[in-house]
């Protein structure tokens, strides 16, 4: 289990040591395919960099960065409406707090397991570093399926979850937020229980709060808007823009709907949206009114996207399918991890798609990502979707000051942060004919956290 500097002497960071590292890493983290996938991708960029930056190698900075600071796993017991006892498994992986308190969302979804939470927390380390804000990295959640649960059941589950989690978090320790299955409603219940248990109104303990009790304007929109701002920067850099582009968006949650809204505001045409039941295709494009309708279907009625086509005869619903076969100029995967396979990536590229900006975390399978990276403009999640956690960071600043910034102020700060992330990608991912945004994001994210770790000693 133990690793020593002898196994990784400065200057020895060649392809053999990458192979050795990955073999050891996979041995130490068996049966965790998503976590392995996320680390493999970053390691391929970081190892060549380490070969020329020995200051990081003799202190095993990257090896330490791939091992979470701690993993908390707990039982969540709650009662459903029929009075039955229910048990779920809760997680919080506190990955790295070198540049700020642990920070990252909570995911409530039936698929949640340790591999998924570890991959998300690892990615968060780099993403949060790229925001330039003082944010460490964590992720958590539970294998709880919110579909079909009543409001009272959601409330009881959130209460039980926070009863276990509250002792591990706090404004200077670890600051959770939302992710899949955790939105404004859940954050309200979680915060309420934290307040009851601690007797403190510590607003900086959770972000994504309602505006009435310490939330920030633009937080709800930030991830989706940021993904579009990042895409626009990638296009502007080569003299193009989003205006007039046909876009496929997947998902119909908070990220997808705000991504679609910003795209339509910027003059692009959004052709698709989706959920786990299938995708909807509207050849006329989704504008604000249609997106608001979908918001009502998803968040008001809590129904599936298929309901949309009843009122829109030109639109079609494709049950059980993903939208990547629809001809488009740009794709915005905003649903979940590994939602674009290699075949789908090939199809997108063959159909003329010239840009992918990832609103979800790790939505492209490994080989799909490699293809995009080689062939088209590709904004990886840790850069393209960092706007959400960035505005969470700004929510924390406002909570500390006990002041609220205006919508215009926050949107302009979000834009500046997305521009800055793009600049960091150029700095670390430039050099060749084509900007490698994956390498840029991985290295820029690594260097800031790595330097902090060196400064803190062992
Ligand atoms: N879950 C979001 C993400 O993947 C936001 C996290 C946060 O705001 O802390 O970055």
CSV table of C-alpha atoms and ligand atoms in Angstrom, one decimal, residues 92 103-107 120 124 127-128 135 138-139 175-180 182 207-208 219 223 255 359-361 381 385-393 395-396, ligand 1:
chain,number,residue,atom,x,y,z
A,92,UNK,CA,-18.9,12.5,1.8
A,103,UNK,CA,-16.3,22.3,-1.4
A,104,UNK,CA,-18.6,20.4,-3.7
A,105,UNK,CA,-22.1,19.2,-4.3
A,106,UNK,CA,-24.3,16.4,-3.0
A,107,UNK,CA,-25.8,13.9,-5.5
A,120,UNK,CA,-16.5,13.7,-8.7
A,124,UNK,CA,-13.7,19.0,-8.2
A,127,UNK,CA,-12.3,22.5,-11.2
A,128,UNK,CA,-12.3,24.5,-8.0
A,135,UNK,CA,-12.2,26.4,-2.7
A,138,UNK,CA,-15.2,17.4,-1.8
A,139,UNK,CA,-18.3,15.6,-3.1
A,175,UNK,CA,-19.3,23.4,2.3
A,176,UNK,CA,-21.8,21.1,0.4
A,177,UNK,CA,-24.1,22.3,-2.4
A,178,UNK,CA,-26.4,20.6,-5.0
A,179,UNK,CA,-25.7,18.2,-7.8
A,180,UNK,CA,-28.0,15.7,-9.6
A,182,UNK,CA,-30.3,18.0,-5.1
A,207,UNK,CA,-24.5,27.0,-1.0
A,208,UNK,CA,-27.3,27.0,-3.5
A,219,UNK,CA,-26.2,30.6,-8.6
A,223,UNK,CA,-23.4,26.2,-14.4
A,255,UNK,CA,-27.7,22.9,-15.9
A,359,UNK,CA,-22.0,21.0,-18.7
A,360,UNK,CA,-22.2,17.6,-16.9
A,361,UNK,CA,-19.2,16.1,-15.1
A,381,UNK,CA,-16.1,19.6,-17.7
A,385,UNK,CA,-18.9,23.7,-16.0
A,386,UNK,CA,-16.8,25.5,-13.3
A,387,UNK,CA,-19.2,28.4,-13.3
A,388,UNK,CA,-21.6,26.7,-10.8
A,389,UNK,CA,-19.1,26.2,-8.1
A,390,UNK,CA,-17.5,29.6,-8.9
A,391,UNK,CA,-20.8,31.3,-8.0
A,392,UNK,CA,-21.1,29.0,-5.0
A,393,UNK,CA,-17.7,30.6,-4.0
A,395,UNK,CA,-22.2,33.0,-2.4
A,396,UNK,CA,-19.8,32.2,0.4
B,1,LIG,N1,-22.2,20.1,-8.2
B,1,LIG,C1,-21.6,21.2,-8.9
B,1,LIG,C2,-20.3,20.9,-9.5
B,1,LIG,O1,-20.2,19.8,-10.0
B,1,LIG,C3,-21.5,22.5,-7.9
B,1,LIG,C4,-20.8,22.3,-6.7
B,1,LIG,C5,-20.9,23.5,-5.7
B,1,LIG,O2,-21.5,24.5,-6.0
B,1,LIG,O3,-20.2,23.4,-4.7
B,1,LIG,O4,-19.4,21.6,-9.7
